């Protein structure tokens, strides 16, 4: 497929102070846009200046949330390269999400080539400071002008780029998480295992209540019995219990995180015993009371490896790690980011070169 490029005539000022980037607040000069209609399939692939879109008020995704997204990062290495981390996994997962939401699949190889081209054009936007990266947000949404509840006939696939720092304001300092007992995020057979925008809309109420109590995010329990641990709002979770590293098994309602998969592969490579299994919240409190719960951390593209320092379950507030990052979390963070920033050997071939800068 052809990819047309129109460069901006008004390049924006790049952020001068990279310590103040935050997450997802600033956008680069260009974006990738592609359209779908039944006659042409996916077509009209273009890189254009970042700017407003024209959509109609009856656009289906505004009403019924037929939209999906992805999140990955581009890094600037010390040797002056721009690299992506496991991007084929993201486009594969985007198509899983597309299938679940009745959205036509995209050509994964073409999408990656288009992203590389976009990154090459906006390469100066990839931040340099330690801990920063260019967050890449591909997303697909329905654009048909129609109020019936039915898969749309028209879609847009867009990729935007955002120079970002840490997702949590606390950076690598341990976060406080609150176990959600009332609201649920997903059930098996629902959309929890894909990145549907609607999953995040329904999580806002619980997140808002957690924030009011001083916690960063909620830890969701399974939607049926509310007994088993699932995941956090924007990350998968791991618990070091005795000699085992336990992470909830993927049973259809948890997002199969790419960072989760990478953490499991790294930990196993180092000889740790990682177990993917159902983990009851009662087992966790018991392990805490017995002194066997040694560490807890979250994994995610935006969150990277995020130590959990405080976990509230009903009236019990578990304090973990004495306000410091745990040994395994630190080792994972150092090695994962070392591979991503091109500072450590990449034995798995996860890091993909885009261009020199
Ligand atoms: N779980 C949820 C609900 C998420 O939104 C994310 C972020 O993408 C993750 C887990 C972590 O997934 P990944 O490691 O692929 O970013
Ligand atoms: C990511 O980590 O890329 C995500 O998609 C999380 C997002 C909801 C901020």
Tab-separated table of C-alpha atoms and ligand atoms in Angstrom:
chain	number	residue	atom	x	y	z
A	1	UNK	CA	0.000	0.000	0.000
A	2	UNK	CA	1.136	3.537	-0.762
A	3	UNK	CA	1.938	5.813	2.154
A	4	UNK	CA	1.688	9.534	1.388
A	5	UNK	CA	3.572	12.052	3.505
A	6	UNK	CA	2.641	15.706	4.085
A	7	UNK	CA	5.047	17.499	6.388
A	8	UNK	CA	3.961	20.276	8.701
A	9	UNK	CA	4.776	23.852	7.751
A	10	UNK	CA	4.597	24.878	11.405
A	11	UNK	CA	6.817	22.600	13.487
A	12	UNK	CA	6.039	22.921	17.186
A	13	UNK	CA	8.469	23.841	19.909
A	14	UNK	CA	9.883	20.685	21.505
A	15	UNK	CA	9.707	20.470	25.301
A	16	UNK	CA	12.710	22.269	26.754
A	17	UNK	CA	12.626	20.620	30.173
A	18	UNK	CA	12.370	16.834	29.852
A	19	UNK	CA	11.976	16.428	33.608
A	20	UNK	CA	8.488	17.930	33.295
A	21	UNK	CA	7.141	15.768	30.464
A	22	UNK	CA	4.666	13.767	32.545
A	23	UNK	CA	2.742	11.133	30.624
A	24	UNK	CA	0.710	11.595	27.432
A	25	UNK	CA	0.315	15.362	27.541
A	26	UNK	CA	2.433	16.555	24.624
A	27	UNK	CA	2.117	15.392	21.007
A	28	UNK	CA	4.592	15.484	18.148
A	29	UNK	CA	4.345	17.229	14.775
A	30	UNK	CA	2.894	14.347	12.760
A	31	UNK	CA	0.484	11.425	12.909
A	32	UNK	CA	-0.344	8.411	10.790
A	33	UNK	CA	-3.939	8.076	9.552
A	34	UNK	CA	-5.603	5.351	7.487
A	35	UNK	CA	-9.271	4.849	6.570
A	36	UNK	CA	-11.487	1.828	6.101
A	37	UNK	CA	-14.614	1.490	4.026
A	38	UNK	CA	-16.279	-1.624	2.615
A	39	UNK	CA	-15.401	-0.758	-0.968
A	40	UNK	CA	-11.679	-0.059	-0.538
A	41	UNK	CA	-10.826	-1.934	2.663
A	42	UNK	CA	-8.012	-0.191	4.557
A	43	UNK	CA	-6.759	2.581	2.281
A	44	UNK	CA	-5.667	6.213	2.131
A	45	UNK	CA	-2.587	5.680	4.345
A	46	UNK	CA	-1.043	9.034	5.145
A	47	UNK	CA	1.367	10.770	7.448
A	48	UNK	CA	0.030	14.255	8.049
A	49	UNK	CA	0.544	17.108	10.535
A	50	UNK	CA	-0.900	16.286	13.976
A	51	UNK	CA	-4.211	18.090	14.297
A	52	UNK	CA	-7.989	17.933	14.697
A	53	UNK	CA	-10.067	15.281	12.969
A	54	UNK	CA	-13.379	15.827	11.287
A	55	UNK	CA	-15.998	13.407	12.575
A	56	UNK	CA	-19.786	13.582	12.549
A	57	UNK	CA	-21.902	13.762	15.716
A	58	UNK	CA	-23.538	10.411	14.889
A	59	UNK	CA	-20.110	8.724	14.585
A	60	UNK	CA	-20.763	5.257	16.107
A	61	UNK	CA	-17.698	5.098	18.346
A	62	UNK	CA	-18.833	8.235	20.203
A	63	UNK	CA	-22.040	6.430	21.184
A	64	UNK	CA	-21.167	2.757	21.518
A	65	UNK	CA	-17.401	2.794	22.089
A	66	UNK	CA	-16.401	0.618	19.172
A	67	UNK	CA	-12.748	1.533	19.613
A	68	UNK	CA	-9.505	-0.182	20.553
A	69	UNK	CA	-5.957	1.000	21.205
A	70	UNK	CA	-2.371	-0.034	21.847
A	71	UNK	CA	0.575	1.405	23.709
A	72	UNK	CA	4.282	0.941	23.025
A	73	UNK	CA	7.416	3.024	23.308
A	74	UNK	CA	10.291	4.246	21.149
A	75	UNK	CA	13.622	4.843	22.880
A	76	UNK	CA	16.695	6.883	22.011
A	77	UNK	CA	19.860	4.919	22.736
A	78	UNK	CA	23.174	6.400	23.867
A	79	UNK	CA	24.630	5.415	20.487
A	80	UNK	CA	22.117	7.629	18.686
A	81	UNK	CA	19.538	5.123	17.509
A	82	UNK	CA	15.757	5.089	17.802
A	83	UNK	CA	14.495	1.647	18.815
A	84	UNK	CA	11.119	0.041	19.530
A	85	UNK	CA	10.422	-2.706	22.064
A	86	UNK	CA	8.643	-5.843	20.707
A	87	UNK	CA	6.403	-3.834	18.344
A	88	UNK	CA	5.098	-6.880	16.457
A	89	UNK	CA	3.468	-8.045	19.712
A	90	UNK	CA	1.493	-4.810	19.907
A	91	UNK	CA	0.170	-5.004	16.362
A	92	UNK	CA	-0.716	-8.660	16.900
A	93	UNK	CA	-2.647	-7.688	20.038
A	94	UNK	CA	-4.287	-4.784	18.189
A	95	UNK	CA	-5.731	-7.290	15.736
A	96	UNK	CA	-6.975	-9.469	18.625
A	97	UNK	CA	-8.753	-6.399	19.936
A	98	UNK	CA	-10.062	-5.608	16.436
A	99	UNK	CA	-11.505	-9.105	16.053
A	100	UNK	CA	-13.241	-8.934	19.443
A	101	UNK	CA	-14.801	-5.545	18.622
A	102	UNK	CA	-15.842	-6.545	15.055
A	103	UNK	CA	-13.314	-4.122	13.544
A	104	UNK	CA	-11.605	-5.173	10.281
A	105	UNK	CA	-8.053	-6.396	10.867
A	106	UNK	CA	-5.129	-4.263	9.824
A	107	UNK	CA	-2.021	-5.440	7.958
A	108	UNK	CA	0.404	-5.775	10.896
A	109	UNK	CA	3.572	-5.569	8.792
A	110	UNK	CA	2.322	-2.448	7.003
A	111	UNK	CA	1.327	-0.828	10.304
A	112	UNK	CA	4.845	-1.390	11.651
A	113	UNK	CA	6.424	0.053	8.504
A	114	UNK	CA	4.129	3.084	8.743
A	115	UNK	CA	5.078	3.543	12.410
A	116	UNK	CA	8.781	3.358	11.550
A	117	UNK	CA	8.322	6.013	8.870
A	118	UNK	CA	6.401	8.249	11.293
A	119	UNK	CA	9.136	7.815	13.901
A	120	UNK	CA	11.813	8.621	11.373
A	121	UNK	CA	10.012	11.881	10.550
A	122	UNK	CA	9.476	12.818	14.208
A	123	UNK	CA	12.757	11.306	15.482
A	124	UNK	CA	13.910	14.581	17.065
A	125	UNK	CA	10.913	14.281	19.400
A	126	UNK	CA	12.244	11.139	21.097
A	127	UNK	CA	13.446	12.501	24.448
A	128	UNK	CA	17.034	12.010	25.628
A	129	UNK	CA	16.880	12.047	29.426
A	130	UNK	CA	17.057	8.840	31.467
A	131	UNK	CA	13.609	7.407	32.169
A	132	UNK	CA	11.962	9.151	29.211
A	133	UNK	CA	10.715	7.737	25.913
A	134	UNK	CA	8.349	8.475	23.064
A	135	UNK	CA	5.027	6.836	23.888
A	136	UNK	CA	3.334	5.459	20.765
A	137	UNK	CA	-0.456	5.249	20.733
A	138	UNK	CA	-2.035	3.344	17.812
A	139	UNK	CA	-5.850	3.287	17.907
A	140	UNK	CA	-8.789	2.291	15.742
A	141	UNK	CA	-12.319	3.625	15.997
A	142	UNK	CA	-15.640	3.389	14.196
A	143	UNK	CA	-16.650	6.414	12.125
A	144	UNK	CA	-19.926	5.450	10.449
A	145	UNK	CA	-22.736	7.993	10.783
A	146	UNK	CA	-25.343	5.612	12.191
A	147	UNK	CA	-27.157	5.186	15.501
A	148	UNK	CA	-28.080	1.512	15.207
A	149	UNK	CA	-26.160	-0.883	17.427
A	150	UNK	CA	-24.243	-2.676	14.722
A	151	UNK	CA	-20.592	-2.949	13.643
A	152	UNK	CA	-19.627	0.216	11.800
A	153	UNK	CA	-18.913	0.120	8.085
A	154	UNK	CA	-16.215	2.843	8.318
A	155	UNK	CA	-13.134	3.174	10.557
A	156	UNK	CA	-10.003	5.189	11.135
A	157	UNK	CA	-6.660	3.789	12.259
A	158	UNK	CA	-4.394	6.469	13.715
A	159	UNK	CA	-0.977	6.514	15.366
A	160	UNK	CA	0.028	9.469	17.529
A	161	UNK	CA	3.271	10.007	19.458
A	162	UNK	CA	3.855	11.574	22.848
A	163	UNK	CA	7.221	12.315	24.501
A	164	UNK	CA	6.714	11.037	28.034
A	165	UNK	CA	8.321	10.512	31.409
A	166	UNK	CA	7.112	8.236	34.194
A	167	UNK	CA	3.435	7.211	34.186
A	168	UNK	CA	3.126	7.622	37.945
A	169	UNK	CA	4.074	10.969	39.414
A	170	UNK	CA	6.080	9.030	42.019
A	171	UNK	CA	8.422	7.652	39.299
A	172	UNK	CA	10.138	4.480	40.505
A	173	UNK	CA	9.050	5.082	44.094
A	174	UNK	CA	6.581	2.458	45.321
A	175	UNK	CA	2.917	3.111	44.524
A	176	UNK	CA	-0.109	2.565	46.741
A	177	UNK	CA	-2.797	0.261	45.332
A	178	UNK	CA	-6.285	-0.374	46.622
A	179	UNK	CA	-8.109	-3.711	46.188
A	180	UNK	CA	-11.487	-2.999	44.632
A	181	UNK	CA	-14.290	-4.916	46.374
A	182	UNK	CA	-17.366	-3.308	44.881
A	183	UNK	CA	-16.889	-2.524	41.187
A	184	UNK	CA	-15.653	-5.054	38.628
A	185	UNK	CA	-13.673	-4.481	35.456
A	186	UNK	CA	-14.176	-7.609	33.381
A	187	UNK	CA	-15.595	-11.095	33.283
A	188	UNK	CA	-14.568	-14.061	31.181
A	189	UNK	CA	-16.254	-13.763	27.808
A	190	UNK	CA	-16.188	-9.969	28.093
A	191	UNK	CA	-13.513	-7.644	26.733
A	192	UNK	CA	-10.993	-7.645	29.597
A	193	UNK	CA	-8.381	-9.532	27.594
A	194	UNK	CA	-8.310	-6.958	24.790
A	195	UNK	CA	-7.538	-3.247	24.774
A	196	UNK	CA	-11.030	-1.887	24.239
A	197	UNK	CA	-11.353	1.783	25.146
A	198	UNK	CA	-14.605	0.913	26.965
A	199	UNK	CA	-12.674	-1.163	29.550
A	200	UNK	CA	-10.998	2.017	30.690
A	201	UNK	CA	-14.214	4.077	30.751
A	202	UNK	CA	-15.850	1.622	33.151
A	203	UNK	CA	-12.782	1.629	35.399
A	204	UNK	CA	-12.872	5.392	36.038
A	205	UNK	CA	-15.343	5.400	38.918
A	206	UNK	CA	-13.300	2.957	41.019
A	207	UNK	CA	-10.074	4.743	40.089
A	208	UNK	CA	-11.563	8.059	41.146
A	209	UNK	CA	-12.618	6.665	44.533
A	210	UNK	CA	-9.182	5.085	45.055
A	211	UNK	CA	-7.471	8.391	44.254
A	212	UNK	CA	-9.666	10.187	46.775
A	213	UNK	CA	-8.314	7.777	49.391
A	214	UNK	CA	-4.752	8.519	48.328
A	215	UNK	CA	-4.092	5.415	46.180
A	216	UNK	CA	-2.705	5.518	42.624
A	217	UNK	CA	-4.836	2.802	41.044
A	218	UNK	CA	-7.104	-0.105	41.893
A	219	UNK	CA	-6.300	-3.799	41.893
A	220	UNK	CA	-9.226	-5.589	40.281
A	221	UNK	CA	-10.617	-8.882	41.503
A	222	UNK	CA	-12.299	-11.421	39.235
A	223	UNK	CA	-15.753	-10.286	38.171
A	224	UNK	CA	-17.631	-13.425	39.228
A	225	UNK	CA	-16.582	-14.396	42.757
A	226	UNK	CA	-14.507	-11.289	43.519
A	227	UNK	CA	-12.077	-13.680	45.121
A	228	UNK	CA	-9.101	-13.864	42.760
A	229	UNK	CA	-6.605	-11.148	41.906
A	230	UNK	CA	-6.652	-10.014	38.282
A	231	UNK	CA	-4.684	-6.875	37.395
A	232	UNK	CA	-4.267	-3.179	38.091
A	233	UNK	CA	-5.826	-0.400	35.959
A	234	UNK	CA	-2.846	-0.048	33.617
A	235	UNK	CA	-0.575	-2.936	34.568
A	236	UNK	CA	-0.331	-6.649	35.315
A	237	UNK	CA	0.748	-7.695	38.803
A	238	UNK	CA	3.356	-10.010	40.321
A	239	UNK	CA	3.830	-11.100	43.944
A	240	UNK	CA	6.946	-12.665	45.423
A	241	UNK	CA	5.580	-15.198	47.921
A	242	UNK	CA	8.271	-17.271	49.617
A	243	UNK	CA	10.406	-18.706	46.794
A	244	UNK	CA	7.742	-18.315	44.138
A	245	UNK	CA	6.925	-15.380	41.905
A	246	UNK	CA	3.192	-15.565	41.317
A	247	UNK	CA	1.212	-13.718	38.658
A	248	UNK	CA	-2.482	-14.265	37.936
A	249	UNK	CA	-3.050	-16.759	35.120
A	250	UNK	CA	-4.585	-15.413	31.890
A	251	UNK	CA	-8.106	-16.790	32.075
A	252	UNK	CA	-9.871	-14.523	29.588
A	253	UNK	CA	-10.471	-11.369	31.598
A	254	UNK	CA	-6.912	-10.054	32.075
A	255	UNK	CA	-4.914	-8.162	29.455
A	256	UNK	CA	-1.985	-10.331	28.270
A	257	UNK	CA	0.625	-7.655	28.863
A	258	UNK	CA	3.763	-7.579	26.731
A	259	UNK	CA	5.774	-6.361	29.722
A	260	UNK	CA	4.238	-9.222	31.769
A	261	UNK	CA	5.373	-11.723	29.138
A	262	UNK	CA	8.854	-10.136	28.991
A	263	UNK	CA	9.153	-10.147	32.810
A	264	UNK	CA	8.207	-13.837	32.957
A	265	UNK	CA	10.743	-14.659	30.222
A	266	UNK	CA	13.508	-12.677	31.957
A	267	UNK	CA	12.774	-14.139	35.408
A	268	UNK	CA	12.732	-17.689	34.038
A	269	UNK	CA	15.941	-16.994	32.121
A	270	UNK	CA	17.551	-16.073	35.463
A	271	UNK	CA	16.255	-19.276	37.073
A	272	UNK	CA	13.422	-17.882	39.206
A	273	UNK	CA	10.326	-19.967	39.690
A	274	UNK	CA	7.464	-18.046	38.074
A	275	UNK	CA	3.979	-19.458	38.465
A	276	UNK	CA	0.956	-18.303	36.485
A	277	UNK	CA	-2.057	-19.397	38.490
A	278	UNK	CA	-5.221	-18.116	40.122
A	279	UNK	CA	-4.236	-16.148	43.230
A	280	UNK	CA	-6.952	-15.647	45.852
A	281	UNK	CA	-6.942	-12.402	47.761
A	282	UNK	CA	-7.165	-14.444	51.020
A	283	UNK	CA	-3.967	-16.300	50.089
A	284	UNK	CA	-2.237	-12.963	49.674
A	285	UNK	CA	-3.347	-11.600	53.055
A	286	UNK	CA	-2.324	-14.872	54.700
A	287	UNK	CA	1.111	-14.724	53.051
A	288	UNK	CA	1.469	-11.133	54.280
A	289	UNK	CA	0.514	-12.050	57.850
A	290	UNK	CA	2.953	-15.003	57.788
A	291	UNK	CA	5.761	-12.784	56.518
A	292	UNK	CA	6.024	-14.702	53.207
A	293	UNK	CA	4.877	-11.833	50.951
A	294	UNK	CA	8.240	-10.341	50.101
A	295	UNK	CA	7.557	-8.089	47.127
A	296	UNK	CA	4.798	-6.872	44.826
A	297	UNK	CA	5.130	-5.039	41.535
A	298	UNK	CA	3.196	-4.097	38.435
A	299	UNK	CA	4.321	-4.381	34.810
A	300	UNK	CA	3.199	-2.314	31.847
A	301	UNK	CA	4.455	-0.268	28.920
A	302	UNK	CA	3.545	3.029	30.539
A	303	UNK	CA	4.222	1.832	34.098
A	304	UNK	CA	7.419	-0.163	33.189
A	305	UNK	CA	8.156	-2.057	36.466
A	306	UNK	CA	6.308	-0.351	39.251
A	307	UNK	CA	6.955	-1.429	42.830
A	308	UNK	CA	3.860	-1.652	45.018
A	309	UNK	CA	4.671	-0.280	48.468
A	310	UNK	CA	1.216	-0.241	49.941
A	311	UNK	CA	-1.707	-2.542	49.252
A	312	UNK	CA	-5.057	-1.913	50.909
A	313	UNK	CA	-7.456	-4.831	51.230
A	314	UNK	CA	-10.575	-3.918	53.201
A	315	UNK	CA	-9.268	-2.697	56.565
A	316	UNK	CA	-5.840	-4.215	56.146
A	317	UNK	CA	-3.157	-1.906	54.785
A	318	UNK	CA	-0.152	-4.009	53.833
A	319	UNK	CA	3.129	-2.117	53.891
A	320	UNK	CA	5.677	-3.733	51.587
A	321	UNK	CA	9.397	-3.136	51.180
A	322	UNK	CA	9.671	-0.316	53.760
A	323	UNK	CA	9.061	2.374	51.125
A	324	UNK	CA	11.853	1.043	48.890
A	325	UNK	CA	11.854	-0.890	45.636
A	326	UNK	CA	12.343	-4.645	46.180
A	327	UNK	CA	15.343	-6.616	44.937
A	328	UNK	CA	13.530	-8.503	42.169
A	329	UNK	CA	11.601	-5.416	41.009
A	330	UNK	CA	14.858	-3.464	40.809
A	331	UNK	CA	16.630	-6.242	38.891
A	332	UNK	CA	13.759	-6.473	36.426
A	333	UNK	CA	13.573	-2.688	36.020
A	334	UNK	CA	17.320	-2.387	35.410
A	335	UNK	CA	17.457	-5.210	32.897
A	336	UNK	CA	14.271	-4.414	31.024
A	337	UNK	CA	15.056	-0.720	30.664
A	338	UNK	CA	18.696	-1.622	29.943
A	339	UNK	CA	17.537	-3.655	26.936
A	340	UNK	CA	14.997	-0.991	25.907
A	341	UNK	CA	17.514	1.861	26.083
A	342	UNK	CA	20.155	-0.218	24.274
A	343	UNK	CA	22.511	-0.250	27.283
A	344	UNK	CA	22.455	-4.009	27.884
A	345	UNK	CA	22.746	-7.003	25.589
A	346	UNK	CA	19.397	-8.091	24.172
A	347	UNK	CA	19.590	-11.900	24.222
A	348	UNK	CA	15.970	-12.272	23.092
A	349	UNK	CA	16.077	-9.893	20.103
A	350	UNK	CA	13.262	-7.754	21.563
A	351	UNK	CA	14.614	-4.349	20.589
A	352	UNK	CA	14.025	-3.283	16.978
A	353	UNK	CA	16.017	-0.536	15.298
A	354	UNK	CA	14.010	2.205	13.549
A	355	UNK	CA	16.631	4.723	12.436
A	356	UNK	CA	19.662	6.741	13.489
A	357	UNK	CA	19.184	10.144	14.940
B	1	LIG	N1	-3.258	-4.309	31.960
B	1	LIG	C1	-3.936	-3.248	31.493
B	1	LIG	C2	-5.366	-3.108	31.826
B	1	LIG	C3	-3.282	-2.294	30.688
B	1	LIG	O1	-3.921	-1.225	30.225
B	1	LIG	C4	-1.906	-2.471	30.393
B	1	LIG	C5	-1.215	-1.521	29.538
B	1	LIG	O2	-1.149	-1.662	28.368
B	1	LIG	C6	-1.264	-3.610	30.894
B	1	LIG	C7	-1.972	-4.497	31.667
B	1	LIG	C8	0.166	-3.889	30.556
B	1	LIG	O3	0.298	-4.308	29.237
B	1	LIG	P1	1.647	-4.044	28.424
B	1	LIG	O4	2.720	-4.610	29.238
B	1	LIG	O5	1.448	-4.754	27.135
B	1	LIG	O6	1.750	-2.578	28.256
B	2	LIG	C1	0.157	1.260	28.304
B	2	LIG	O1	0.856	0.922	29.248
B	2	LIG	O2	0.588	1.399	27.173
B	2	LIG	C2	-1.252	1.503	28.464
B	2	LIG	O3	-1.963	1.366	27.531
B	2	LIG	C3	-1.744	1.995	29.728
B	2	LIG	C4	-2.611	3.185	29.493
B	2	LIG	C5	-3.997	2.872	29.849
B	2	LIG	C6	-2.066	4.420	30.080
